[in-house]
CSV table of C-alpha atoms in Angstrom, one decimal:
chain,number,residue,atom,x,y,z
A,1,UNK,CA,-67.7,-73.6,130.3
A,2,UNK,CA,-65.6,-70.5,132.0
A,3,UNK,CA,-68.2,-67.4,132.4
A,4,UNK,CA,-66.9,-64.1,131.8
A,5,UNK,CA,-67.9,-60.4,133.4
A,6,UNK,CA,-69.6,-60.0,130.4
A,7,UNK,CA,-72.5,-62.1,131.5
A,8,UNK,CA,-72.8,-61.0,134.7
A,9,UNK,CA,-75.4,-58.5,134.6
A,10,UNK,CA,-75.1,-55.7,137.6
A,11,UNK,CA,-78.0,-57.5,139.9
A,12,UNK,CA,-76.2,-60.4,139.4
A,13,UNK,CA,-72.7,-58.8,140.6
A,14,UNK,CA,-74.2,-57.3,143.7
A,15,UNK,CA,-75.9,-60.8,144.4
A,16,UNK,CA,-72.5,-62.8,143.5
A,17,UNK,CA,-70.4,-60.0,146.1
A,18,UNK,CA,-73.0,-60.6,148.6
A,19,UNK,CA,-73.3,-64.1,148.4
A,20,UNK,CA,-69.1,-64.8,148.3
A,21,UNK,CA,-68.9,-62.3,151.5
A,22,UNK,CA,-71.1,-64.0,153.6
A,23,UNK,CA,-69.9,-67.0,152.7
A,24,UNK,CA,-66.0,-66.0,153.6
A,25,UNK,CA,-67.2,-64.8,156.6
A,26,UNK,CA,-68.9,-67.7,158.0
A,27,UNK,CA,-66.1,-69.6,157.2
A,28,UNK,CA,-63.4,-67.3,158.7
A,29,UNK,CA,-65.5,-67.3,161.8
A,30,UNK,CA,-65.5,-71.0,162.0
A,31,UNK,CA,-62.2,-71.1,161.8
A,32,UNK,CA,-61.1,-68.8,163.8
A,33,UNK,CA,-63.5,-69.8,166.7
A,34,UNK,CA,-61.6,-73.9,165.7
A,35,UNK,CA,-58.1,-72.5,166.2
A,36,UNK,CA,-59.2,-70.5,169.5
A,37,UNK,CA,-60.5,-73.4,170.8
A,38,UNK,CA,-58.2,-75.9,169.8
A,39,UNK,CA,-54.8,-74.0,170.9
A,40,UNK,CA,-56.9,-73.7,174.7
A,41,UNK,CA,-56.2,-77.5,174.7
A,42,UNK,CA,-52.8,-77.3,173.8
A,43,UNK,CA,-50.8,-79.8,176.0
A,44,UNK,CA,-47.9,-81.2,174.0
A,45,UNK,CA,-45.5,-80.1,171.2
A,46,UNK,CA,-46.8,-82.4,169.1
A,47,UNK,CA,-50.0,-80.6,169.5
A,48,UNK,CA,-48.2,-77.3,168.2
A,49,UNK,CA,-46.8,-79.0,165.3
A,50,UNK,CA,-50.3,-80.6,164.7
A,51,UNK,CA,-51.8,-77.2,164.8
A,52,UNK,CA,-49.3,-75.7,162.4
A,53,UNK,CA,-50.0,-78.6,159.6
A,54,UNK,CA,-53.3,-77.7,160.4
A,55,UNK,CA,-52.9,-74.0,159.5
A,56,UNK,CA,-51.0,-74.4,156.6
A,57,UNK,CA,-53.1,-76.5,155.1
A,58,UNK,CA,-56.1,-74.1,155.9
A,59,UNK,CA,-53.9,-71.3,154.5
A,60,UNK,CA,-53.2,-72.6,151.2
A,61,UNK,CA,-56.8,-73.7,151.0
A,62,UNK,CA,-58.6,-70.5,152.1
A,63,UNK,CA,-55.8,-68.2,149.8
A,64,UNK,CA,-56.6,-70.8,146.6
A,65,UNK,CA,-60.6,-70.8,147.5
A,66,UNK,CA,-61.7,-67.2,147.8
A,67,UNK,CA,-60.3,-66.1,144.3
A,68,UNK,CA,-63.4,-63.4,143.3
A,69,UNK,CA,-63.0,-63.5,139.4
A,70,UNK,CA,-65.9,-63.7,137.5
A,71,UNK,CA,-64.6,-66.6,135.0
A,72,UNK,CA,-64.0,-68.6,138.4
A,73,UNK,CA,-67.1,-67.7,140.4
A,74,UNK,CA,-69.4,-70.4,139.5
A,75,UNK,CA,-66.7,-73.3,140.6
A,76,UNK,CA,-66.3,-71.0,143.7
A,77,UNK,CA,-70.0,-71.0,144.6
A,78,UNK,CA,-70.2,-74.9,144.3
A,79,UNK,CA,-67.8,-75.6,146.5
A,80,UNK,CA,-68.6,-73.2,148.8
A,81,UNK,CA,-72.2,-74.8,148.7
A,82,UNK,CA,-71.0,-78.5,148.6
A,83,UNK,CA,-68.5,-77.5,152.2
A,84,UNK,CA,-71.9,-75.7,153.4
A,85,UNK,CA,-70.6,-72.1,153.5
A,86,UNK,CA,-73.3,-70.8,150.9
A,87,UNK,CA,-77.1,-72.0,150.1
A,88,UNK,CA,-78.2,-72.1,147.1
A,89,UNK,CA,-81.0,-69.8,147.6
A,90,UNK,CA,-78.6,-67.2,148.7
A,91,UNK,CA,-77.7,-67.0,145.0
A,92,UNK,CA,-81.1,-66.9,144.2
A,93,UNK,CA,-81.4,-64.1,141.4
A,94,UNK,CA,-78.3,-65.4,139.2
A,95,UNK,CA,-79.6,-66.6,135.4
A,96,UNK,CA,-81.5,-70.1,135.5
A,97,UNK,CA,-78.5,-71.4,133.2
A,98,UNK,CA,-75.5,-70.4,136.0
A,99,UNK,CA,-77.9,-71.6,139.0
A,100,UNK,CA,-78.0,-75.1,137.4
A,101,UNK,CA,-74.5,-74.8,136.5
A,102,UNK,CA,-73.6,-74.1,140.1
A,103,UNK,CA,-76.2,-76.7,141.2
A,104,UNK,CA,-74.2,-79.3,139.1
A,105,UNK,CA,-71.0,-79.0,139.8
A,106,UNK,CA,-71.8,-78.7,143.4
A,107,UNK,CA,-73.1,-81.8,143.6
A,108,UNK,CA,-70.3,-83.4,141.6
B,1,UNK,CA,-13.3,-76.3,168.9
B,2,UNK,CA,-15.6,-79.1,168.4
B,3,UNK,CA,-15.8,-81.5,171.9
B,4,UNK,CA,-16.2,-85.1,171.0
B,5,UNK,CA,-17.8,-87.3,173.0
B,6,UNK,CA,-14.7,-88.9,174.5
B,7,UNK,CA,-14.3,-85.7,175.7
B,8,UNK,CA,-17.2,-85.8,178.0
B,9,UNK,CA,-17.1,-88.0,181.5
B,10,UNK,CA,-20.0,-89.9,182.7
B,11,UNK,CA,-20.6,-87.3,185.1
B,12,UNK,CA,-20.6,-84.7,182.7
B,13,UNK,CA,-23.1,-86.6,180.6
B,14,UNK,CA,-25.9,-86.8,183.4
B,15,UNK,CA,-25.0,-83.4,184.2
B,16,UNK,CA,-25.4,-81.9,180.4
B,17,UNK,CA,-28.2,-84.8,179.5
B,18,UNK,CA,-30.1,-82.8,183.0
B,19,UNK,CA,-29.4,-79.2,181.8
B,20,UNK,CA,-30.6,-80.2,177.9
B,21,UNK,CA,-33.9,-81.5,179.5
B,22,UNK,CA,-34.6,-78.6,181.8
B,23,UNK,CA,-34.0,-75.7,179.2
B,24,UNK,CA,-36.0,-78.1,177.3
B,25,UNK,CA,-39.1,-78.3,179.3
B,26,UNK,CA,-38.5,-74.4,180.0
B,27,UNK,CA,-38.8,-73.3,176.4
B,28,UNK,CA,-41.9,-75.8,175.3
B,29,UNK,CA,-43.9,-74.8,178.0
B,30,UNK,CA,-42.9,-71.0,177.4
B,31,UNK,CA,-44.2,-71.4,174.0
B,32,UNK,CA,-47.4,-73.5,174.5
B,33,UNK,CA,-48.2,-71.1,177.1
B,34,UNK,CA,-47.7,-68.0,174.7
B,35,UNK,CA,-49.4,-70.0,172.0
B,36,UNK,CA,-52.5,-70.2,174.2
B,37,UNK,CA,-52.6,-67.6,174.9
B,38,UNK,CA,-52.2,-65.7,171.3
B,39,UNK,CA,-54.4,-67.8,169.8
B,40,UNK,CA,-57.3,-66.9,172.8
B,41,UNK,CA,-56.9,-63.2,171.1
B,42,UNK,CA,-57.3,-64.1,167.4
B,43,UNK,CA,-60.1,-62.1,165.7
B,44,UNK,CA,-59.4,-61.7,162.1
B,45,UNK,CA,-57.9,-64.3,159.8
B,46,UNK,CA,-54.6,-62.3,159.6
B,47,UNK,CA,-54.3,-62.3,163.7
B,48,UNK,CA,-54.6,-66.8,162.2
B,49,UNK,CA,-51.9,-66.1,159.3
B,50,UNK,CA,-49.5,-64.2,161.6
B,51,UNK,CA,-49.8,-67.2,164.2
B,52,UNK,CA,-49.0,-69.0,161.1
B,53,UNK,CA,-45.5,-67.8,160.7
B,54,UNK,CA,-44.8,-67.4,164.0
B,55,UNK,CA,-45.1,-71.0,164.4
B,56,UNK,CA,-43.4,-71.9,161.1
B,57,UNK,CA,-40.5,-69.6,162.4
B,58,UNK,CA,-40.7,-71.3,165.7
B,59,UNK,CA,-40.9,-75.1,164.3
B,60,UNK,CA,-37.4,-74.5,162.6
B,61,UNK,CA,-36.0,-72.5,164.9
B,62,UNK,CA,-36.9,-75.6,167.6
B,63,UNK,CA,-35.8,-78.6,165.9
B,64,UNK,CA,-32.4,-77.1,164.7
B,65,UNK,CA,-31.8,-76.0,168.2
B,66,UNK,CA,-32.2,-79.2,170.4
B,67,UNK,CA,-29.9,-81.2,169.0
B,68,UNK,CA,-27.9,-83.7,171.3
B,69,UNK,CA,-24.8,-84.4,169.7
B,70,UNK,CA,-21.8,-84.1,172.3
B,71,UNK,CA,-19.9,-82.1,169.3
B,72,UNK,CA,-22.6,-79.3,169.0
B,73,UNK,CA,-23.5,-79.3,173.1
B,74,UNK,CA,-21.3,-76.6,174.0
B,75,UNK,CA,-23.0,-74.7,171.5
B,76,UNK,CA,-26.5,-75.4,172.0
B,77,UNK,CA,-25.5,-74.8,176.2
B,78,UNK,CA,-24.5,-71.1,175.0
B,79,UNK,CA,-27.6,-70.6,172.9
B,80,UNK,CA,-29.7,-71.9,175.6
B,81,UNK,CA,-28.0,-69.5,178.6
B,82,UNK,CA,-27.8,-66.7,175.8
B,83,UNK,CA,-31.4,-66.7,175.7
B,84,UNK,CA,-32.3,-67.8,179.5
B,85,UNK,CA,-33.7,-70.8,179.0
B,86,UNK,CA,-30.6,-72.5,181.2
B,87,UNK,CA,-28.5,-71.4,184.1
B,88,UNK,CA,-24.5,-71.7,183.6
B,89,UNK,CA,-24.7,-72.8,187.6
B,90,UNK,CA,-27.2,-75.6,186.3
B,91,UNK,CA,-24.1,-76.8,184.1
B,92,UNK,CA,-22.0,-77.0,187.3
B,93,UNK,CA,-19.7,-80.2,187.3
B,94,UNK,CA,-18.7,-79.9,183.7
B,95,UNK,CA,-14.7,-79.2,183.1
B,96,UNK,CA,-13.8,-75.9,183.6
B,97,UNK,CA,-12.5,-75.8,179.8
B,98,UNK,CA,-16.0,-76.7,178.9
B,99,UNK,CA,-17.9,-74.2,180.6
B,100,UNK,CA,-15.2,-71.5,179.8
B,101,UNK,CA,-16.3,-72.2,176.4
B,102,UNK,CA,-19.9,-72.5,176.8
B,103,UNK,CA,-19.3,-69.0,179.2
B,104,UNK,CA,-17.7,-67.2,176.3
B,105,UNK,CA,-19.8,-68.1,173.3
B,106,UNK,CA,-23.1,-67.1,175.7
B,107,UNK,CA,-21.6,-63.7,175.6
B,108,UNK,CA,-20.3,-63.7,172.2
């Protein structure tokens, strides 16, 4: 099911880069602006140590998620559209055949 | 060199039990306050990852230090006065033996 560079034709590259950029950076953003806003309630240690878990978690997530390989980009792209980060017509332009296979396994 | 507690009146134990609390309180609020404010500053998702290990570093470093065992005390008391978070007047009341101790590993 894995697609390879091979069929990734050079419009469909620029779209893919595009696409996996804006989606990291909304994403970033959101967290970023979570953490900022979060740590200005910061009362307790417990809190801290809730905030860390937190951030490891996210860490390991983020690292593991944004992994721009062409073989892995259509799993990307569905999970980046089931959590919201991407819409589907932002890959509009991709081959009818990876667009449903995105479509798919996003709604898995 | 270990202190066991035998060793330790019930004077001395209010007086340490005090102390332990303070530089406590001291160091927590030190670090939430820092945290706060770090965290008010982050703008790119390394600024998050480099919170990250600070507060990993931090977590250990934290719950290895506070550890109320009458044993380890005088050595926690010299950590804790080593790196200002307590007094040696604030240990006042201990035996002189005992603060001679705590005295000389502070400046070790």
């Amino acid at each position: 099911m894995q697609v390879s560079e091979a069929e990734w034709t050079d419009t469909e590259k620029t779209i893919a880069r595009t696409a996996f950029d804006q989606a990291y950076g909304r994403e970033i953003e959101a967290l970023l602006k979570q953490v900022r806003a979060d740590a200005s309630t910061l009362v307790e240690l417990s809190d801290l140590w809730r905030l860390h878990d937190f951030l490891s978690a996210k860490r390991h997530q983020v690292e593991g998620k944004y992994d721009y390989q062409y073989a892995a980009l259509p799993f990307v792209f569905a999970g980046l559209v089931k959590d919201g980060w991407l819409h589907l017509q932002e890959l509009e332009g991709l081959s009818k055949d990876k667009l449903a296979k995105i479509n798919s396994l996003a709604n898995m």
